[in-house]
Coordinates of C-alpha atoms and ligand atoms in Angstrom, one line a residue:
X1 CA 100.0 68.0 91.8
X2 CA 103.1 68.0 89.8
X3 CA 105.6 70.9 90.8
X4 CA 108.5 72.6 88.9
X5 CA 111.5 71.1 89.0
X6 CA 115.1 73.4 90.4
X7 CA 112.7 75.6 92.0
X8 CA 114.7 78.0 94.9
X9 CA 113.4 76.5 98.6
X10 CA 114.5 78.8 101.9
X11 CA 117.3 77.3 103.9
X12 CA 115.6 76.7 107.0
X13 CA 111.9 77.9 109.1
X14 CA 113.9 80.7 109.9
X15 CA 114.7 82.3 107.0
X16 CA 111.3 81.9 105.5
X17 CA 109.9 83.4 109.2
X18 CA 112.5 86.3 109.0
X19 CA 111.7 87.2 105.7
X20 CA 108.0 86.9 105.7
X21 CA 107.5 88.8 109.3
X22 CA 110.2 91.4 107.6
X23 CA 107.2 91.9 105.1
X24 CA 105.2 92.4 107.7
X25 CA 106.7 94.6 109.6
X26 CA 106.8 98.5 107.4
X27 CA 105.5 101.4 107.1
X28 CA 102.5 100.1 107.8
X29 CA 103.3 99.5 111.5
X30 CA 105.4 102.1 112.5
X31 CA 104.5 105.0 110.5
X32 CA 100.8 103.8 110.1
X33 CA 99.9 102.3 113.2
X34 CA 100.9 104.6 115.8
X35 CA 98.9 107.5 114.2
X36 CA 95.9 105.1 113.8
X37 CA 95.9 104.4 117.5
X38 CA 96.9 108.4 118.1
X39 CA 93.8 109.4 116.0
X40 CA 91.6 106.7 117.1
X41 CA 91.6 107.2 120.8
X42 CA 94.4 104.9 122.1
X43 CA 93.0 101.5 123.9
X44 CA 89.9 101.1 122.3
X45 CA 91.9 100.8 118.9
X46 CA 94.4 98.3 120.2
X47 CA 92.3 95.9 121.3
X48 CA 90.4 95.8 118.4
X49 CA 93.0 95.7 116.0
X50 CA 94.2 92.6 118.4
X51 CA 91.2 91.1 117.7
X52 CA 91.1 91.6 114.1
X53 CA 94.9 90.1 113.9
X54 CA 93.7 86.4 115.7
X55 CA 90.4 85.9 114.2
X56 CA 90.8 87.6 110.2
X57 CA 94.8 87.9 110.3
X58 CA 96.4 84.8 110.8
X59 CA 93.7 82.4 109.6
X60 CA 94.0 84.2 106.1
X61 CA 97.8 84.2 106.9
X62 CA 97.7 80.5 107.1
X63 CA 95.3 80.3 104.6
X64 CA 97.6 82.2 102.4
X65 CA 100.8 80.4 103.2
X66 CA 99.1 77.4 102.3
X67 CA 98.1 78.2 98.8
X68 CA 101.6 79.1 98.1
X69 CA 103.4 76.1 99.6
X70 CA 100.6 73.9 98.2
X71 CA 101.3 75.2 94.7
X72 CA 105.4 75.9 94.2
X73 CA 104.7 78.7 92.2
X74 CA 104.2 81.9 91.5
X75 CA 100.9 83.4 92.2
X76 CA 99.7 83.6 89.0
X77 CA 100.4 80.3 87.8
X78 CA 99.7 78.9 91.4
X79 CA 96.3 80.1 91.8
X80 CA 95.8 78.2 88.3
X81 CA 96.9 74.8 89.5
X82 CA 95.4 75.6 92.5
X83 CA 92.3 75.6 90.5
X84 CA 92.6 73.0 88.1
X85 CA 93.6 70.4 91.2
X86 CA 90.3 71.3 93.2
X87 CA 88.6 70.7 89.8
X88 CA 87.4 74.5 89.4
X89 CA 87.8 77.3 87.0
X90 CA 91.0 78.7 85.7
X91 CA 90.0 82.0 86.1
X92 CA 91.0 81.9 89.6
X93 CA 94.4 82.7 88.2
X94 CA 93.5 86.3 88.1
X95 CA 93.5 86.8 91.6
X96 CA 97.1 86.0 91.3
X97 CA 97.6 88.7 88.4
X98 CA 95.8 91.2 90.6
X99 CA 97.9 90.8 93.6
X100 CA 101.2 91.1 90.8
X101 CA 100.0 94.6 89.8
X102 CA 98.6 96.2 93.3
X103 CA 102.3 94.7 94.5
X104 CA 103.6 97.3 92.0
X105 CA 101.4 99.7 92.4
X106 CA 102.0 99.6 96.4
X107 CA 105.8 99.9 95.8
X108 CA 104.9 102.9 93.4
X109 CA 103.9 105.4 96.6
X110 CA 105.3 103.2 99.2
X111 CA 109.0 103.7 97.8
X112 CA 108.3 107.6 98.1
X113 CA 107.5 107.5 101.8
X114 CA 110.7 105.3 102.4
X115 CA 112.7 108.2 100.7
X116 CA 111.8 110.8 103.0
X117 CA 112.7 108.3 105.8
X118 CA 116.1 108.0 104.4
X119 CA 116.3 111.8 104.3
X120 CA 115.7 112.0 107.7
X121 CA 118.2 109.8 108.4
X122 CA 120.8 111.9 107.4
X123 CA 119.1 115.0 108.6
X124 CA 119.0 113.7 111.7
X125 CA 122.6 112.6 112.2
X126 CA 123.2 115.7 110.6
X127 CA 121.7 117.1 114.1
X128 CA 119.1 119.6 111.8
X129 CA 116.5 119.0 114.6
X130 CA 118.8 120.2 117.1
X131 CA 116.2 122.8 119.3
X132 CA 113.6 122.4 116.5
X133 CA 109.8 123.5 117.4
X134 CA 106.3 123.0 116.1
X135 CA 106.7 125.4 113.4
X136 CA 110.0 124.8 112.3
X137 CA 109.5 120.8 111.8
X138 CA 106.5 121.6 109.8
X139 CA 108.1 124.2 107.5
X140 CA 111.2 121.6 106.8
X141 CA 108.5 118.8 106.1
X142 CA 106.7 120.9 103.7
X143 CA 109.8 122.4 101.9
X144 CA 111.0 119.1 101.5
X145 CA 108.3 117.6 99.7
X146 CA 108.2 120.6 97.3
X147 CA 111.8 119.7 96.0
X148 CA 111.1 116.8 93.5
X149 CA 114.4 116.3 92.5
X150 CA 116.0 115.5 96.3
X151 CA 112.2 113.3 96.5
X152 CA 113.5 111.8 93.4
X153 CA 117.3 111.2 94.4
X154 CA 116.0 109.1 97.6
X155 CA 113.2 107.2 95.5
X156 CA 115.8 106.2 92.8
X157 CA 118.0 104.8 95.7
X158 CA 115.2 102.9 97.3
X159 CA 113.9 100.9 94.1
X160 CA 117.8 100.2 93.2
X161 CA 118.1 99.0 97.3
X162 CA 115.1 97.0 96.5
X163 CA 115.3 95.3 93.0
X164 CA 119.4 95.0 93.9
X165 CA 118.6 92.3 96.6
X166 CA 115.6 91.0 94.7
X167 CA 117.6 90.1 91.6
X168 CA 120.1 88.3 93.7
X169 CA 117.4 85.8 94.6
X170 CA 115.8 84.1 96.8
X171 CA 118.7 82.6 99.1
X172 CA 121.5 85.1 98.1
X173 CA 118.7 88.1 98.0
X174 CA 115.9 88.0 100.2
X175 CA 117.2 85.6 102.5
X176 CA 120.4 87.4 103.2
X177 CA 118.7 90.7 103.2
X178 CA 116.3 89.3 105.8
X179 CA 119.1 87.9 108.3
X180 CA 120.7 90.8 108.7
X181 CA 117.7 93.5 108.5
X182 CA 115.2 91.8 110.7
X183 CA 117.4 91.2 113.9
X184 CA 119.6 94.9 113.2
X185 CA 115.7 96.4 112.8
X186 CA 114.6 94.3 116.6
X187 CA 117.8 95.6 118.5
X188 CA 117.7 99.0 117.5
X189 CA 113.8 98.7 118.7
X190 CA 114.9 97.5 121.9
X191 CA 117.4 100.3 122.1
X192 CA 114.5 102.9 121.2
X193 CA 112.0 101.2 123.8
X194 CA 115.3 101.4 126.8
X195 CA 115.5 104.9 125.5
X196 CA 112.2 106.2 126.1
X197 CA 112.0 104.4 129.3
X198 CA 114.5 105.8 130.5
X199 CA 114.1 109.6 129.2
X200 CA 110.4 109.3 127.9
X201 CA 106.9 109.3 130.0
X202 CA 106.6 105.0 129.2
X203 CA 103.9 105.0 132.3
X204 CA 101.4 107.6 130.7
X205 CA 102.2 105.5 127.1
X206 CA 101.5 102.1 128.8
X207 CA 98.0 104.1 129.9
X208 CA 97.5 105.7 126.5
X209 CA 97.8 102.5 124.9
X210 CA 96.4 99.8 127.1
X211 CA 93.7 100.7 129.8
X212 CA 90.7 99.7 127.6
X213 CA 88.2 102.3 127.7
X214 CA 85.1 100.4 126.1
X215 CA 83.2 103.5 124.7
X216 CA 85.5 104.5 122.4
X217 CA 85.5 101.5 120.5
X218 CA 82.6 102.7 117.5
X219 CA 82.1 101.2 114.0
X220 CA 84.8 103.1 112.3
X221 CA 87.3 101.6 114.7
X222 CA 86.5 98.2 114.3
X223 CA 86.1 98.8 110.7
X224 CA 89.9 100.6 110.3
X225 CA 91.4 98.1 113.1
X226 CA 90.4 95.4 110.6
X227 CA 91.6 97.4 107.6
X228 CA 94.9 97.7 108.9
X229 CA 95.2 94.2 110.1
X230 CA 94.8 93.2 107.0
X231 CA 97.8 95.9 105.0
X232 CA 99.6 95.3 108.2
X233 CA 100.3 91.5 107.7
X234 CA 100.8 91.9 103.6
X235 CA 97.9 89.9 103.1
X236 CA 95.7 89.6 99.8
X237 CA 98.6 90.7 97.2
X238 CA 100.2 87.2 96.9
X239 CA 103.4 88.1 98.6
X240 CA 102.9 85.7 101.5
X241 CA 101.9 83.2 98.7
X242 CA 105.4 83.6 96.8
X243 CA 107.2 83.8 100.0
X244 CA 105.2 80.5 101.3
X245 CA 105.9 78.8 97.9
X246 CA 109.4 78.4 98.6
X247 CA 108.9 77.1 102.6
X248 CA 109.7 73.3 102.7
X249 CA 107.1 70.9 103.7
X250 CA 108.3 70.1 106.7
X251 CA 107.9 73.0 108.2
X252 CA 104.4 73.8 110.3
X253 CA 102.5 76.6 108.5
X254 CA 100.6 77.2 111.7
X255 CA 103.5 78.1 114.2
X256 CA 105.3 79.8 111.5
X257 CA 102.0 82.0 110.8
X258 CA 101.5 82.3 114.4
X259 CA 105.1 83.7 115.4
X260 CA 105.2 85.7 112.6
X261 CA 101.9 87.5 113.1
X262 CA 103.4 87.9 116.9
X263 CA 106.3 89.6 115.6
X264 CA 104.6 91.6 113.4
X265 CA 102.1 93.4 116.2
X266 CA 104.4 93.2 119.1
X267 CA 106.6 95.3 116.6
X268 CA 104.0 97.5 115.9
X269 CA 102.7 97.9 119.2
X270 CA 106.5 98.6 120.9
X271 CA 107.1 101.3 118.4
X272 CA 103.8 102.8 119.3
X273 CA 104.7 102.6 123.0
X274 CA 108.2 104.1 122.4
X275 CA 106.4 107.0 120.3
X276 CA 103.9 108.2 122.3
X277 CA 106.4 108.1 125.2
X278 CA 108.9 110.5 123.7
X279 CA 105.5 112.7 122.9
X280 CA 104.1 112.7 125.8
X281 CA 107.6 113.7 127.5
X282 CA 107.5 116.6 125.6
X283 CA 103.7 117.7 126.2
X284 CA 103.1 117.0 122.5
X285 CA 99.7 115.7 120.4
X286 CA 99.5 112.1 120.5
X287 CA 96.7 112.5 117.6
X288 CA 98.8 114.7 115.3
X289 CA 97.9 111.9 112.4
X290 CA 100.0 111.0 109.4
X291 CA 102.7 113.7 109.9
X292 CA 103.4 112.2 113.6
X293 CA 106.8 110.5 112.9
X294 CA 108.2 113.0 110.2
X295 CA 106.8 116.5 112.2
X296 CA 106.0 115.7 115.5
X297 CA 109.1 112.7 116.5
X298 CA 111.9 115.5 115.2
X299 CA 110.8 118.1 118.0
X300 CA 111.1 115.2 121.0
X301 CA 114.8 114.4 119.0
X302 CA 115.7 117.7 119.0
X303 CA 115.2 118.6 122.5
X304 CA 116.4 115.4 124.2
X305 CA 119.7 114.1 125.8
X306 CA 121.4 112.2 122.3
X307 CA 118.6 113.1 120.4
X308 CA 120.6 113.0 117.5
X309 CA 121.7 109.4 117.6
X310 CA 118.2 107.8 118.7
X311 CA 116.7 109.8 115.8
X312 CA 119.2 108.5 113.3
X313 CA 118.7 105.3 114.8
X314 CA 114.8 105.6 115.1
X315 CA 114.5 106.4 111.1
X316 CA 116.9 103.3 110.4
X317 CA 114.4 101.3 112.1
X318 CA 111.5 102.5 110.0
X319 CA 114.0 102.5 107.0
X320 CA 115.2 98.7 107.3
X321 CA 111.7 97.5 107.8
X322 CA 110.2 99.1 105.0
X323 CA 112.7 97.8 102.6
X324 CA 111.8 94.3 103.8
X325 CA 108.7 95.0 102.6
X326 CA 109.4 96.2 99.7
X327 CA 111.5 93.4 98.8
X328 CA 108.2 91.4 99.0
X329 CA 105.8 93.7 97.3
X330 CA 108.2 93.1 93.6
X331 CA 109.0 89.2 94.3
X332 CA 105.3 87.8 93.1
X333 CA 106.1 89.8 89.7
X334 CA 109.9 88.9 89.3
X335 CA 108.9 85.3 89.9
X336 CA 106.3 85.4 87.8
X337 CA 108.3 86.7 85.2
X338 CA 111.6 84.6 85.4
X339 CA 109.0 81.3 85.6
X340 CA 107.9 82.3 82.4
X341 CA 109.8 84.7 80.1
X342 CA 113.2 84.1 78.8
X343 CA 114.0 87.1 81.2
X344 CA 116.7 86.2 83.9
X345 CA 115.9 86.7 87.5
X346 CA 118.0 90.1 86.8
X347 CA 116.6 91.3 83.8
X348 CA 112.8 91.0 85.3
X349 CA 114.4 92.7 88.4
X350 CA 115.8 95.4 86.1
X351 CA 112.6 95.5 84.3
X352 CA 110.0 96.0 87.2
X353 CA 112.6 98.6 88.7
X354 CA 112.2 100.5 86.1
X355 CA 108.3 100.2 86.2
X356 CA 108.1 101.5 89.2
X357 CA 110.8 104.3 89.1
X358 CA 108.3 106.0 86.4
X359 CA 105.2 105.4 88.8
X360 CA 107.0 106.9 91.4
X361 CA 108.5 110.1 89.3
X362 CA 104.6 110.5 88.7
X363 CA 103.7 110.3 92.6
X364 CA 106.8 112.2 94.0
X365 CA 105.5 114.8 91.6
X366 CA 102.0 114.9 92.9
X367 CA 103.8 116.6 95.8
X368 CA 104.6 119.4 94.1
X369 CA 104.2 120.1 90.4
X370 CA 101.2 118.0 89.7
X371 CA 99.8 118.6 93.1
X372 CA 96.4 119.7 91.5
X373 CA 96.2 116.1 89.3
X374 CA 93.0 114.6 90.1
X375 CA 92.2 110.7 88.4
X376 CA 89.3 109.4 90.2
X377 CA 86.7 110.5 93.1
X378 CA 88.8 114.1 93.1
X379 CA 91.7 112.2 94.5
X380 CA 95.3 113.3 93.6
X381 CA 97.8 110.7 92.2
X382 CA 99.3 109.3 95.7
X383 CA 95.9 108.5 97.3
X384 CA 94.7 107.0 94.2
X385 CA 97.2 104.7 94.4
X386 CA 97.1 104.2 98.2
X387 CA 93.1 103.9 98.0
X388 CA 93.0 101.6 95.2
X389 CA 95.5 98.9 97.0
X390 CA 94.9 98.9 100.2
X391 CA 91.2 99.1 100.1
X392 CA 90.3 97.5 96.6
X393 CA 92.8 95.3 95.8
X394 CA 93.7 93.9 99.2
X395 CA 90.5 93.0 100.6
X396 CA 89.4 91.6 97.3
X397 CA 92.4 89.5 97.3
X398 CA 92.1 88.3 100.8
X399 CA 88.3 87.3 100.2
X400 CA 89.2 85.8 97.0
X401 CA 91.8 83.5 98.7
X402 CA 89.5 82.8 101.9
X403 CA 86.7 81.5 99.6
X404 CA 88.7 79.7 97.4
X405 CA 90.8 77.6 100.5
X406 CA 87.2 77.5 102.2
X407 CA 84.9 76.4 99.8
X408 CA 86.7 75.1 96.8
X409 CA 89.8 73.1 98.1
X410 CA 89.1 69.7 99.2
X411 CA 90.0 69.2 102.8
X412 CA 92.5 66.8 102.2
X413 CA 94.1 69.0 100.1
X414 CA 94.1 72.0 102.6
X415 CA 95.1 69.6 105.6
X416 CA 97.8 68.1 103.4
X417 CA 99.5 71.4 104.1
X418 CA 98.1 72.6 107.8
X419 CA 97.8 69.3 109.7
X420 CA 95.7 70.4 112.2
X421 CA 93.8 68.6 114.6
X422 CA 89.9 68.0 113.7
X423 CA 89.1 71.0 116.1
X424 CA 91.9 73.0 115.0
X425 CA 90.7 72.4 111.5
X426 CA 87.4 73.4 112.1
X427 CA 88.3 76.2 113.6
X428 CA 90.1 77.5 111.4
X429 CA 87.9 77.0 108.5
X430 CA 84.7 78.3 110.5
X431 CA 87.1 81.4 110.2
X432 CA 88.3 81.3 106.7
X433 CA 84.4 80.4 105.5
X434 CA 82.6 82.8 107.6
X435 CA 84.1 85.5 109.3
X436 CA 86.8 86.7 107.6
X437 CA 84.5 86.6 104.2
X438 CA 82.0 89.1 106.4
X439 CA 84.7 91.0 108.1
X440 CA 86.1 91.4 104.6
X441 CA 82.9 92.6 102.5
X442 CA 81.9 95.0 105.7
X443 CA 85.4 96.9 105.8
X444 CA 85.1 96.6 101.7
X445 CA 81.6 98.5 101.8
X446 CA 82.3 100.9 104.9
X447 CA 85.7 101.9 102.7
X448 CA 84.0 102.5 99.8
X449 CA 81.5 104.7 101.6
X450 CA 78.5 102.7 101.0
X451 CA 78.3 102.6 104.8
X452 CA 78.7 104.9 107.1
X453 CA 80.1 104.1 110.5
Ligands
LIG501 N1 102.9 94.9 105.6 C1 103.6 96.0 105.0 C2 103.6 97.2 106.1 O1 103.0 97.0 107.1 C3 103.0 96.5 103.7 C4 102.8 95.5 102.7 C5 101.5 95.2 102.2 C6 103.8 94.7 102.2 C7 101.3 94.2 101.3 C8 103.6 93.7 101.3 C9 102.4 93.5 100.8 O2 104.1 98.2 105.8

């Protein structure tokens, strides 16, 4: 295959690792994750969403890695060359033009959640949770979300954060970004995890979380486990394909895939182990679902020894992670417009900031003002969007790519890229052919409601 010439490569492994495990690691792991395993009965959870990681996860993390470094291009356009070089249809290039929108349309509610994080930054190094109870944390929560123009001051200064390091580029933008986020973001988790050692009930967390308790793993476990596994590691949108289109050959896709996917859960599972610590402690409900980090965290902060500066720290954590993330949900897009528009990497930055800014005025407000908008299956404007993404677009993405590197690619074309043994190789493709496809269409079909767990 012929690739495009003065095309942006990452310096080194590293920076391509960094950035694609500080995709990874969001709101979908620390916000998400703990309330999943909170809700869903603790152990049981974990070790099927382990599972779901090593046997869907990273094979379709290689798998997705692959396409990208195989084609040096933007999704779009690299799904299409991907295509015409395994002698198949070009219509494979709308997989790539599906990930570009649901990218967008994730970064449409996603930048809203990130705001409130940012506000409880400051409202907790502005000590507000100082002696705070039940009742009081909720009653902030919901006031806050009924003032759309401070929901609106924090989203305008998360898409700026976001498309600001985005138009800088790849090495200058979301390379930089990455080196400094990613290892500020792992020693403030170590910090957090000494912390609720020290002050926190870690030994009744470390039970919570770990001693599996076989019975309570049921269908809609497995079938959320493999959900999440699957949001959790950005997969099916094309930003691991943009982010793998710049890794230089050299570099082993399946170590890289490996360590990153490491990162990603370990992260995931520390936090989780931090959280219910500091909840336990303080004889509060591990299952107290989505609101767990923004109403049920601020009444452990508020009543323990340097509350203040562990919650400041604990919602820069959550904040630097999701703006990785968010980096990666624009780049397909901005690439895909600088590759072929006149636009400059700025002006598609500028562009797509600006796209999203609207969608998020129009979620932010279904908090409030439109909170009675229904668009499809009675769902307001924020769970449309989440719904539609992560369990349309995603999956459908994921599968799309898994069938396309397992039956259409040519294996020397795939092991051009992977080099993996004979074993390793079938392995992996055993996975990519079979179980992830199945894994896939049952999550797809339990989400939708056509089964019921
Ligand atoms: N993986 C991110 C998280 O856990 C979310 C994400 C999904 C980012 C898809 C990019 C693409 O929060």
């Amino acid at each position: 295959m012929t690739h495009p010439q003065h095309r942006s490569t990452w310096s080194s492994r590293w920076a391509f690792m960094l950035a694609t495990a500080g995709s990874a690691i969001g709101l979908g792991n620390i916000w998400k994750l703990p309330y999943m395993i909170g809700v869903n009965g603790g152990s049981a959870f974990v070790l099927v969403f382990l599972a779901c990681i090593f046997l869907v996860g990273i094979p379709l993390m290689m798998c997705e890695t692959m396409l990208g470094r195989r084609a040096q291009r933007n999704p779009v356009d690299g799904m299409q060359a991907l295509a015409q070089e395994a002698g198949t249809s070009k219509a494979w290039r709308w997989v790539g033009i599906s990930g570009l929108f649901a990218g967008l349309l994730i970064l449409g509610f996603y930048s809203i959640i990130a705001g409130w994080v940012l506000d409880y930054i400051v409202r907790a190094a502005g000590g507000e949770f100082t002696g705070i109870d039940g009742a009081g944390a909720t009653a902030k929560f919901e006031t806050f979300l009924g003032q759309p123009l401070r929901l609106l001051l924090w989203h305008s200064l998360f898409i700026a954060m976001t498309l600001g390091v985005v138009s800088r580029g790849v090495n200058a933008g979301l390379e930089k970004a990455n080196n400094i986020l990613i290892p500020a973001l792992f020693a403030i988790l170590l910090v957090l995890v000494g912390y609720s050692m020290a002050v926190g009930d870690f030994a009744r967390s470390v039970v919570f979380m770990f001693t599996p308790d076989f019975s309570r793993i049921t269908p809609v476990a497995i079938l959320s486990a493999l959900g999440h596994a699957f949001f959790s590691l950005s997969l099916g949108m094309g930003a691991v394909m943009v982010y793998g289109s710049y890794l230089q050959r050299h570099v082993s896709i399946t170590r890289a895939t490996m360590i990153i996917a490491v990162a990603d859960t370990s992260v995931g599972l520390l936090v989780g182990l931090a959280i219910f610590a500091l909840v336990f402690a303080n004889h509060l409900e591990p299952a107290a679902g989505p609101g767990l980090i923004f109403q049920t965290l601020p009444i452990a902060f508020g009543s323990m020894p340097w509350g203040d500066v562990i919650g400041t720290l604990f919602f820069l954590l959550v904040a630097f992670a999701a703006w990785t993330s968010a980096i990666s949900l624009v780049e397909p897009a901005v690439a895909w417009l600088t590759e072929n528009t006149r636009l400059t990497r700025k002006q598609s930055a500028l562009l797509i900031g600006v796209g999203d800014w609207l969608l998020g005025i129009a979620v932010l407000l279904s908090f409030n003002a439109w909170q009675d908008v229904r668009l499809v299956f009675g769902l307001g404007i924020f769970d449309t969007l989440d719904k539609l993404t992560s369990t349309i677009m995603l999956p459908l993405g994921g599968l799309a790519m898994a069938l396309f590197a397992g039956y259409f690619m040519k294996t020397r074309q795939v092991q051009e890229e992977l080099g993996l043994g004979p074993s390793g190789y079938g392995f992996w493709r055993f996975l990519v052919r079979y179980v992830a496809p199945v894994a896939i269409v049952a999550v797809f079909l339990y989400l939708l409601g056509i089964i019921q767990g």
